[in-house]
PDB file of C-alpha atoms and ligand atoms in Angstrom:
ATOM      1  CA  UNK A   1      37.256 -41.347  29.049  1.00 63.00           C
ATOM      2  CA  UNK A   2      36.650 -41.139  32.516  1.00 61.00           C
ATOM      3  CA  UNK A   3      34.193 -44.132  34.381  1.00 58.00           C
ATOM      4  CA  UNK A   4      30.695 -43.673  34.675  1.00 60.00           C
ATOM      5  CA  UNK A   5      28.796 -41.176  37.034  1.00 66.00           C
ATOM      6  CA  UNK A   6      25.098 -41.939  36.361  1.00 62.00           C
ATOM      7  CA  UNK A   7      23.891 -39.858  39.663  1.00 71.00           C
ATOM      8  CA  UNK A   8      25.380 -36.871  38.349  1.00 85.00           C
ATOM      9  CA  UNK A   9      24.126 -34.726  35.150  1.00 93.00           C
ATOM     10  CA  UNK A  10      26.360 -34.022  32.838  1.00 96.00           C
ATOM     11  CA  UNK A  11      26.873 -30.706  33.135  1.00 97.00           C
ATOM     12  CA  UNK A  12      27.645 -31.245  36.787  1.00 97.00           C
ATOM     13  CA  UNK A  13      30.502 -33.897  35.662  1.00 97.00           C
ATOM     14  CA  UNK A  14      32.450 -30.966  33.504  1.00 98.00           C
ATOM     15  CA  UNK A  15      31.722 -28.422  36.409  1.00 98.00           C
ATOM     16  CA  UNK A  16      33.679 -30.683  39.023  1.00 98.00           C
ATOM     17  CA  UNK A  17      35.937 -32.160  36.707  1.00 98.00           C
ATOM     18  CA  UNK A  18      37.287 -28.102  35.587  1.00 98.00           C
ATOM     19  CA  UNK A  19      37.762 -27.551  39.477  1.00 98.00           C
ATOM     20  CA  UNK A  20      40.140 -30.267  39.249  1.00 98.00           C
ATOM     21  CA  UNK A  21      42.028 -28.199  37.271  1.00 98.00           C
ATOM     22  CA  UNK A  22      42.269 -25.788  39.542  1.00 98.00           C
ATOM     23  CA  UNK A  23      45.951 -25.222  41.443  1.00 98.00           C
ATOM     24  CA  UNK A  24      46.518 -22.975  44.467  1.00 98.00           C
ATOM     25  CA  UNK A  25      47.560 -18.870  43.833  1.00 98.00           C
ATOM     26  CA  UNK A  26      45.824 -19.662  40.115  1.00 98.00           C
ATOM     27  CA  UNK A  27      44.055 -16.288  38.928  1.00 98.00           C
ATOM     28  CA  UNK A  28      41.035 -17.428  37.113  1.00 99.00           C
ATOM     29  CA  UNK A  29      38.662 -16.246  34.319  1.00 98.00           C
ATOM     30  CA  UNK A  30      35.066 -17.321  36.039  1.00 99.00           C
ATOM     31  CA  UNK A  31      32.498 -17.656  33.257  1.00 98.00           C
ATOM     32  CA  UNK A  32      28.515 -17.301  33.029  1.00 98.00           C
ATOM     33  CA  UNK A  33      25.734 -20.216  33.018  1.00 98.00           C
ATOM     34  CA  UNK A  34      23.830 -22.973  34.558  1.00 98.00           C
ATOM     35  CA  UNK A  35      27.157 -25.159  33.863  1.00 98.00           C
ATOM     36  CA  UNK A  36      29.504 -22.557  34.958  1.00 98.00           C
ATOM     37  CA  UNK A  37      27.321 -22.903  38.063  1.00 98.00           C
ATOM     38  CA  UNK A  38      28.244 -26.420  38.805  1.00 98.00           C
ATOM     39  CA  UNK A  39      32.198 -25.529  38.236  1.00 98.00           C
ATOM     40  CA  UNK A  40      31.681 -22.251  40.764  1.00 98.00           C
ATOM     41  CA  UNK A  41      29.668 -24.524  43.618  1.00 98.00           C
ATOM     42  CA  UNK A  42      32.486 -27.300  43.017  1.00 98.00           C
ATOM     43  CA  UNK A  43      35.768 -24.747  43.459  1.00 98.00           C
ATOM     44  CA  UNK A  44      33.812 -23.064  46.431  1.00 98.00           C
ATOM     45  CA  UNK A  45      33.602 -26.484  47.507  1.00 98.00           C
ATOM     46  CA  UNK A  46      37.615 -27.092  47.173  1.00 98.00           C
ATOM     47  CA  UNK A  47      38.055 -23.643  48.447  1.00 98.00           C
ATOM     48  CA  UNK A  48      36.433 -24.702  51.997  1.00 97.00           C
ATOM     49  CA  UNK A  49      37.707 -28.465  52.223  1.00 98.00           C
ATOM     50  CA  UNK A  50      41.144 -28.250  50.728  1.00 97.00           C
ATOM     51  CA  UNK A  51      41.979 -24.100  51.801  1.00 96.00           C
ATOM     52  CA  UNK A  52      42.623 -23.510  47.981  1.00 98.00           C
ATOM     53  CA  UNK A  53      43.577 -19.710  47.410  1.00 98.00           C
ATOM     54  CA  UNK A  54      42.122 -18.366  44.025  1.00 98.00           C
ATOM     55  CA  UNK A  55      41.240 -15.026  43.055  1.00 98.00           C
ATOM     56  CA  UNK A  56      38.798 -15.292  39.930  1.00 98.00           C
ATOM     57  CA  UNK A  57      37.877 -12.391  37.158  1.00 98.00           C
ATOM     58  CA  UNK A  58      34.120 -12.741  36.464  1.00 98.00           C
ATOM     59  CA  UNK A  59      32.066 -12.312  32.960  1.00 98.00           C
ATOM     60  CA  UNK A  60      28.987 -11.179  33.934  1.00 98.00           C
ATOM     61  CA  UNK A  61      27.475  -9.482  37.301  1.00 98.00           C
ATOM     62  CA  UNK A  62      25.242 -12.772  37.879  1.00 98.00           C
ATOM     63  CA  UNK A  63      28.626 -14.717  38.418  1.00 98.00           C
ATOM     64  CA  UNK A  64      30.018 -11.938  40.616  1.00 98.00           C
ATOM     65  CA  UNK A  65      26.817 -12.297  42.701  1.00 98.00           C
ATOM     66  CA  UNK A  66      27.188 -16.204  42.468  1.00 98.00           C
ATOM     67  CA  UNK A  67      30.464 -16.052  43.478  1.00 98.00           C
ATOM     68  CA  UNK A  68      30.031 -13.068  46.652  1.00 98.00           C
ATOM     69  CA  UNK A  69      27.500 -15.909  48.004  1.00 98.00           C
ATOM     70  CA  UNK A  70      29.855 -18.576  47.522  1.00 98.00           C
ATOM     71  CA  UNK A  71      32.876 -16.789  49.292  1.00 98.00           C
ATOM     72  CA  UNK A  72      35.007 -16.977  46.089  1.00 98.00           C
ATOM     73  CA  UNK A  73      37.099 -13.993  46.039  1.00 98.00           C
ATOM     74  CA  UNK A  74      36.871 -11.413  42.865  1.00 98.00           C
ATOM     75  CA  UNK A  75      38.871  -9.594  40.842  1.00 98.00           C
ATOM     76  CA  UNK A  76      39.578  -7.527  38.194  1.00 98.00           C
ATOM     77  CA  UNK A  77      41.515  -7.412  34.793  1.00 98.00           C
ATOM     78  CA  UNK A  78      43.428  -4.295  35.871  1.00 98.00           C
ATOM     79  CA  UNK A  79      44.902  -6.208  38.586  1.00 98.00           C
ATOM     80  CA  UNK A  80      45.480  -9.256  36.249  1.00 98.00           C
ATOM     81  CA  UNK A  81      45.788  -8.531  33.055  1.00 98.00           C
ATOM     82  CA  UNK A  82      46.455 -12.351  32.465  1.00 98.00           C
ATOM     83  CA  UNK A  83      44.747 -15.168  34.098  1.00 98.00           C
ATOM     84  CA  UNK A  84      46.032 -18.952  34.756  1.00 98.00           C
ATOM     85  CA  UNK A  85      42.768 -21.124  33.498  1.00 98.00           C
ATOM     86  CA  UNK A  86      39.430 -20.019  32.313  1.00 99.00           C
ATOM     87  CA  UNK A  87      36.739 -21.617  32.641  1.00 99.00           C
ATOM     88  CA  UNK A  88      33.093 -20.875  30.503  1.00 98.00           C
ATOM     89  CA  UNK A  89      30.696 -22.763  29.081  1.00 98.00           C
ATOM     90  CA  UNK A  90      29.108 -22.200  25.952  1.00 98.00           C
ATOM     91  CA  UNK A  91      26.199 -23.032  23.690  1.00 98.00           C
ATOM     92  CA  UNK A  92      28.193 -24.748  20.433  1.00 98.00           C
ATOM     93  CA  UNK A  93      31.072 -26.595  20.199  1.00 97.00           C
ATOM     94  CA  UNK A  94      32.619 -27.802  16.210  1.00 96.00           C
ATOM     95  CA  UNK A  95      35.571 -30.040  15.520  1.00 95.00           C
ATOM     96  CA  UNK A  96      37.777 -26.721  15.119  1.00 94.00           C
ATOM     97  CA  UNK A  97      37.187 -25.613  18.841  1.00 96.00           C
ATOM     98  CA  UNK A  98      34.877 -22.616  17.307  1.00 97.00           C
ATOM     99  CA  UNK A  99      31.988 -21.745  19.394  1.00 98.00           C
ATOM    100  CA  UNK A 100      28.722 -19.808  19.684  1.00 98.00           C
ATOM    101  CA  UNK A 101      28.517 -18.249  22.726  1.00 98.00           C
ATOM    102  CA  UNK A 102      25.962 -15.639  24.255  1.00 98.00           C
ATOM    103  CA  UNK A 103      23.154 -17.531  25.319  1.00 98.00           C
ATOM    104  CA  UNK A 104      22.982 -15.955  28.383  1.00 97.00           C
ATOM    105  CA  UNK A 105      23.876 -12.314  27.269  1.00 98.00           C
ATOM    106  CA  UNK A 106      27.453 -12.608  28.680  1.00 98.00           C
ATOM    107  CA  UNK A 107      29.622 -12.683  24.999  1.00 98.00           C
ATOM    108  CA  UNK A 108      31.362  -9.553  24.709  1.00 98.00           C
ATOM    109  CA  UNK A 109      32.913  -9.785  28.801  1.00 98.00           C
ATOM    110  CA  UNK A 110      33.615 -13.652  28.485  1.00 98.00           C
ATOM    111  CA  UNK A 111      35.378 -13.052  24.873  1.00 98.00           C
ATOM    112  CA  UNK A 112      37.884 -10.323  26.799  1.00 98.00           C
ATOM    113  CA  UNK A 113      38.550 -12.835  29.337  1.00 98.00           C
ATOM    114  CA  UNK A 114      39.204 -15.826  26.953  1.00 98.00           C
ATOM    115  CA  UNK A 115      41.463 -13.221  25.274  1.00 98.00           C
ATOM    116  CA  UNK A 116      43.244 -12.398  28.546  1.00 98.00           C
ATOM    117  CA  UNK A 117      43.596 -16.499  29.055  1.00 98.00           C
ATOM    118  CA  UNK A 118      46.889 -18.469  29.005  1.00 98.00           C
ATOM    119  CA  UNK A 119      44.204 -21.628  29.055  1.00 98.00           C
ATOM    120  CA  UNK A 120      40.786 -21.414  28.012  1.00 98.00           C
ATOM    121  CA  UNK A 121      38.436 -24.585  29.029  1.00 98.00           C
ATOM    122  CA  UNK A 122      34.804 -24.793  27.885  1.00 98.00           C
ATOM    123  CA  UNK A 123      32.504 -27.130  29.833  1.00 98.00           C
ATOM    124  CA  UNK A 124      29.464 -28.431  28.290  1.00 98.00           C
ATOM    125  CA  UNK A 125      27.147 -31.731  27.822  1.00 97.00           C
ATOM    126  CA  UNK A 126      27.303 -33.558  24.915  1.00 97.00           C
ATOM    127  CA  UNK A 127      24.615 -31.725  23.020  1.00 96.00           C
ATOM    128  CA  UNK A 128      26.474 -29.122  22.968  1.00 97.00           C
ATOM    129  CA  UNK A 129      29.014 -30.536  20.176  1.00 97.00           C
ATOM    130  CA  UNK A 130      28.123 -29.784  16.620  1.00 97.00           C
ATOM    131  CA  UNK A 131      29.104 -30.371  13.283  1.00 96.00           C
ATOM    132  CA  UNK A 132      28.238 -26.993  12.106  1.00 97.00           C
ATOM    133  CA  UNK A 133      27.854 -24.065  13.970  1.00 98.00           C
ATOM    134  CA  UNK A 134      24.702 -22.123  13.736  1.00 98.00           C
ATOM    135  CA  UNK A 135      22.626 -24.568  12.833  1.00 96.00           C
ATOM    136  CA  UNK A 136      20.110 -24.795  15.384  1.00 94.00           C
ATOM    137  CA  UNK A 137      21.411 -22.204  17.788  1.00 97.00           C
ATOM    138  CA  UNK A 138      20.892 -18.604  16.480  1.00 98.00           C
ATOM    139  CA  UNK A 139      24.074 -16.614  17.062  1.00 98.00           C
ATOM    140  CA  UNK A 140      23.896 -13.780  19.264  1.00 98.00           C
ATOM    141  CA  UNK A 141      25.553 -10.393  18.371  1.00 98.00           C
ATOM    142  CA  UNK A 142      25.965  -7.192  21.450  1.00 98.00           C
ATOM    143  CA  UNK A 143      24.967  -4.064  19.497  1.00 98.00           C
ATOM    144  CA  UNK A 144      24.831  -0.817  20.705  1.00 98.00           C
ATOM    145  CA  UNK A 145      21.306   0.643  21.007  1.00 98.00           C
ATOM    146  CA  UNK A 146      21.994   4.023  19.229  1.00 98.00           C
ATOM    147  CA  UNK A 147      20.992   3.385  15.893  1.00 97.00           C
ATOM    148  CA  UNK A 148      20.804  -0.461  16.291  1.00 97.00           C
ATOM    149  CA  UNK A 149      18.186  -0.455  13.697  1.00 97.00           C
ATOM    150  CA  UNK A 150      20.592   0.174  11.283  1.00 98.00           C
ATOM    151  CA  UNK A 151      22.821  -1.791  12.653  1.00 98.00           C
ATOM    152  CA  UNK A 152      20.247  -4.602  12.215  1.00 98.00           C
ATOM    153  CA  UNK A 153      19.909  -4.380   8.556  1.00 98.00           C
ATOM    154  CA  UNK A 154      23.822  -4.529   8.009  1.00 98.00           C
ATOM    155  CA  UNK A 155      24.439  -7.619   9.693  1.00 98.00           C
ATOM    156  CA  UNK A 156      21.231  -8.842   7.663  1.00 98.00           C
ATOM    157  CA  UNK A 157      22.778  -8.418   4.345  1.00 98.00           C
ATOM    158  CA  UNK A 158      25.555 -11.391   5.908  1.00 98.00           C
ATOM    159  CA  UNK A 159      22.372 -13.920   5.061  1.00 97.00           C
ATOM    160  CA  UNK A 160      20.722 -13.808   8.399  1.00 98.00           C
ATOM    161  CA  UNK A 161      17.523 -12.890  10.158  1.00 98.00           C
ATOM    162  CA  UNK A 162      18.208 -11.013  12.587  1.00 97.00           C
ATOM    163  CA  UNK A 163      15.851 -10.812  16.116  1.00 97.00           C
ATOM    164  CA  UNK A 164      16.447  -8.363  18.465  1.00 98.00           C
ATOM    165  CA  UNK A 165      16.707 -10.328  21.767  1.00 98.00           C
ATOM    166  CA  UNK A 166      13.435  -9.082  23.930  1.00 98.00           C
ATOM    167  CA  UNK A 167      12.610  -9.868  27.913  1.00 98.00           C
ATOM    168  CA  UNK A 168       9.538 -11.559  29.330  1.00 97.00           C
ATOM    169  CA  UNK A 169       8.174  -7.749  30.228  1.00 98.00           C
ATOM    170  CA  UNK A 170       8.981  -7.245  26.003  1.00 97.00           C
ATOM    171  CA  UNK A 171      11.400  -4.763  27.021  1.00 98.00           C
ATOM    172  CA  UNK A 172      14.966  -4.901  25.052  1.00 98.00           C
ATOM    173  CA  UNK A 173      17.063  -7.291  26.659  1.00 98.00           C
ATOM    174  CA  UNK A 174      19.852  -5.300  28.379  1.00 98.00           C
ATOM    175  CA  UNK A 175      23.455  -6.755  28.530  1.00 98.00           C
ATOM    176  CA  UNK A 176      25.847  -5.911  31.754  1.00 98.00           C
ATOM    177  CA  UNK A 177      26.871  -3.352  29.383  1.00 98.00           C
ATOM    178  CA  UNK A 178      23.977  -1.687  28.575  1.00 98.00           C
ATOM    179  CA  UNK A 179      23.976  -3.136  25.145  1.00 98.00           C
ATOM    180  CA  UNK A 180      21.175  -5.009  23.029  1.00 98.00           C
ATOM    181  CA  UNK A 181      21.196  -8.123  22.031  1.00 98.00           C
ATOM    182  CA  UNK A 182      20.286  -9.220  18.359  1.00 98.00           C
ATOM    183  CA  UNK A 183      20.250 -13.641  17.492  1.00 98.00           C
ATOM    184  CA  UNK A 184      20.510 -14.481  14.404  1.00 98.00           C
ATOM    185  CA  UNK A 185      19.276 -17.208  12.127  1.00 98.00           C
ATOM    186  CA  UNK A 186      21.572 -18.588   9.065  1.00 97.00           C
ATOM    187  CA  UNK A 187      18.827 -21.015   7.233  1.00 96.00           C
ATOM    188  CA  UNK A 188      21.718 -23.621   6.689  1.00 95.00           C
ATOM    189  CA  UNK A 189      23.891 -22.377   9.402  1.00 97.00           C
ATOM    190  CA  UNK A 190      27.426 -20.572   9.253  1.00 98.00           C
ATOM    191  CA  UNK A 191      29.148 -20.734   6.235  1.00 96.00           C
ATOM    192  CA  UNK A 192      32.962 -19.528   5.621  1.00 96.00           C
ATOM    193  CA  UNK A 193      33.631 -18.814   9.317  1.00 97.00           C
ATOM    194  CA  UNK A 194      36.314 -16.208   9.460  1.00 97.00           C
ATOM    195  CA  UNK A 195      35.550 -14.098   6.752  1.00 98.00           C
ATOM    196  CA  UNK A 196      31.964 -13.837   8.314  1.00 98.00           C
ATOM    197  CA  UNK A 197      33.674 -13.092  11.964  1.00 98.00           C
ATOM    198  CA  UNK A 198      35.620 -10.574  10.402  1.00 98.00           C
ATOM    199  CA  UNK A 199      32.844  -8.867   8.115  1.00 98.00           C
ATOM    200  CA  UNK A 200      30.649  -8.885  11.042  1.00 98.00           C
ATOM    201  CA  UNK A 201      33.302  -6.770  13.199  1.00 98.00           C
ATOM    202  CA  UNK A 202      33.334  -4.484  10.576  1.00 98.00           C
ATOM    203  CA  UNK A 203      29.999  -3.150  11.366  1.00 98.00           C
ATOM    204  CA  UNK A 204      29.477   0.017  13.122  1.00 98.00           C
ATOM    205  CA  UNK A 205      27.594  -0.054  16.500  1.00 98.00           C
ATOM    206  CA  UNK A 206      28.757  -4.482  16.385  1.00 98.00           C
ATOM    207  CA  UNK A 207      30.257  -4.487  20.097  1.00 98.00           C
ATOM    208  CA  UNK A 208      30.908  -8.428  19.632  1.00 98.00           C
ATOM    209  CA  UNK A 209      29.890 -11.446  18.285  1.00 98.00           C
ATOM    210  CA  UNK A 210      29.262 -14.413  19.869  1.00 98.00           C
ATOM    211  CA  UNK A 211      31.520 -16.376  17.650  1.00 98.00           C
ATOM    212  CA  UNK A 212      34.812 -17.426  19.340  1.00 98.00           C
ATOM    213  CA  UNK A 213      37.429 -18.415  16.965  1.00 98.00           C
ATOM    214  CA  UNK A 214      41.182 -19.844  18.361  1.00 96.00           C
ATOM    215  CA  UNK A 215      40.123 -18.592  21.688  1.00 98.00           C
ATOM    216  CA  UNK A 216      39.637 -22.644  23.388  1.00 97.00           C
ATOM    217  CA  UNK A 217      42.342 -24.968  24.512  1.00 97.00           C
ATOM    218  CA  UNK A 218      40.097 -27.651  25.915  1.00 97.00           C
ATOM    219  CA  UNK A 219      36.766 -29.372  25.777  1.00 98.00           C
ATOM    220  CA  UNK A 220      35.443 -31.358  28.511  1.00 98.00           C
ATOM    221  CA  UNK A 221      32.023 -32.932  27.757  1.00 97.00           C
ATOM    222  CA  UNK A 222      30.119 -34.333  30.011  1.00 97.00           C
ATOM    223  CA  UNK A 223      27.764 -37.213  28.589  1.00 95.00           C
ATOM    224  CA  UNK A 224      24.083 -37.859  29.927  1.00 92.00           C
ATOM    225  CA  UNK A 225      25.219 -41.196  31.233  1.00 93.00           C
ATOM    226  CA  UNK A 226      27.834 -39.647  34.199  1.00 93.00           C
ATOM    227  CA  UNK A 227      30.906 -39.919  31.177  1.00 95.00           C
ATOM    228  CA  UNK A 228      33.366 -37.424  31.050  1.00 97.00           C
ATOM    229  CA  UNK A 229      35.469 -37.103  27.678  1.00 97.00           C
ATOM    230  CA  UNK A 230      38.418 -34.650  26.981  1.00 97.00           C
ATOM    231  CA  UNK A 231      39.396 -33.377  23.972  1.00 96.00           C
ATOM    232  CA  UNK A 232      42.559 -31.657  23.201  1.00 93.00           C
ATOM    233  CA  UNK A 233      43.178 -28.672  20.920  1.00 83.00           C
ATOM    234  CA  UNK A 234      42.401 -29.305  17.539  1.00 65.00           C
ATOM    235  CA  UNK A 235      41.278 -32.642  17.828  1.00 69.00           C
ATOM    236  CA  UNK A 236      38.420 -33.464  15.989  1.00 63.00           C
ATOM    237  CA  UNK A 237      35.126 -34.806  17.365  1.00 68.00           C
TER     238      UNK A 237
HETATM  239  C1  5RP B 301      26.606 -16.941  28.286  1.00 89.33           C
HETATM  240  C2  5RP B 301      27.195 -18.098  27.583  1.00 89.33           C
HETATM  241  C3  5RP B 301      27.062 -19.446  28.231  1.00 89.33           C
HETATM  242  O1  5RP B 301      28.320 -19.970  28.435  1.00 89.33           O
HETATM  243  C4  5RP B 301      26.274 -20.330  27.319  1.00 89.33           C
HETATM  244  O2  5RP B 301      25.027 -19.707  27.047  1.00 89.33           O
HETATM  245  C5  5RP B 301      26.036 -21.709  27.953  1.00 89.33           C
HETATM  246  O3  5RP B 301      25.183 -21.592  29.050  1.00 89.33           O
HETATM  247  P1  5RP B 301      24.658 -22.859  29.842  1.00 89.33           P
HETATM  248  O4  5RP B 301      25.842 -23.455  30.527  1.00 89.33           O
HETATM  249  O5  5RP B 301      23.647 -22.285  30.805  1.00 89.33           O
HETATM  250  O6  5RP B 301      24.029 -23.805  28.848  1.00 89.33           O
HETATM  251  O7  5RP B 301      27.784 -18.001  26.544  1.00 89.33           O
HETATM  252  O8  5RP B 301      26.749 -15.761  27.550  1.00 89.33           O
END
């Protein structure tokens, strides 16, 4: 437990705290979000004052924009097929290190960075640390959009509802990828983890789920009072 910050939100205490983590000639995995944000403005901010040298892969194009205005230099996973420390956020946290991510659209890139990770750290506030996945955040899936109708009605025979992720204009949501998005809504949240992952994966026209499983080495929460706790692999909350 590190001492109180109170001037800072929370997800501003994880974003600084990850940059700390940061070592010169590190290749990192740069992931997408408002908290991801705070970790990019913080390492752009080490970058200047301390001359830190980083190259970073990013998971979406709104990071690699973030990241062109920062002066953080880019790159790619053909050059680095393996990166030092990756940073993301996500949108749930359980005791097992599983998460939901996809929130922001980014899944199926951030899951082949955390793949391509020797260290995966997720940053998020409190809130974002369940006891069971699902439960209030629907999880997002990346579908194709040929035949994604049918793809729909597969993954709702897994005991879901299934929305198909729409803009403000009501247009399909589009993913970097040109994929759609569908959330879904387990009534009493996800039940028997794995087998569900792995059922899900089995659909056709499923380009990823937003369920990462053994793919996070380190938590660091950030509290709404300025507190910053880390948890360690496996460690339950
Ligand atoms: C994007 C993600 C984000 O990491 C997740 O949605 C958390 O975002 P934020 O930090 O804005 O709450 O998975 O696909």
């Amino acid at each position: 437990m590190v001492p109180l910050n109170p001037q800072k939100s929370a997800k501003e205490v994880v974003g600084e705290a990850a940059a700390a983590l940061v070592e010169s000639g590190m290749i990192l995995g740069l992931g997408t979000g408002t908290t991801v944000d705070y970790f990019l403005t913080a390492l752009a901010g080490r970058i200047q004052s301390q001359g830190l040298v980083i190259k970073g892969v990013a998971t979406s194009m709104a990071t690699a924009e973030q990241c062109e205005k920062l002066g953080i230099e880019i790159t790619t996973l053909a050059d680095h097929p393996e990166l030092d420390l990756v940073v993301d956020g996500a949108d749930e946290v359980d005791g097992q290190f599983r998460l939901i991510k996809g929130g922001g659209g980014a899944l199926l890139r951030e899951k082949i960075v955390a793949a391509a990770g020797r260290k995966v750290v997720i940053i998020v506030s409190s809130d974002k640390l369940v006891e069971r996945l699902g439960a209030t955040f629907l999880l997002p899936i990346e579908v194709m959009p040929f035949g994604y109708f049918a793809t729909l009605e597969k993954v709702a025979r897994h005991g879901c509802q299934p929305f198909l992720r729409m803009t403000e204009d009501d247009e399909p949501f589009l993913t970097d990828n040109g994929n759609y998005i569908i959330d879904c809504k387990f009534p009493q949240g996800l039940e028997q983890i794995e087998s569900l992952h792995a059922s899900l994966s089995q659909i056709p026209g499923v380009a990823e789920i937003g369920l990462f499983i053994g793919l996070c080495d380190q938590v660091l929460e950030g509290c709404a009072d300025g507190t910053l706790v880390v948890h360690e692999k496996n460690e339950l909350f």
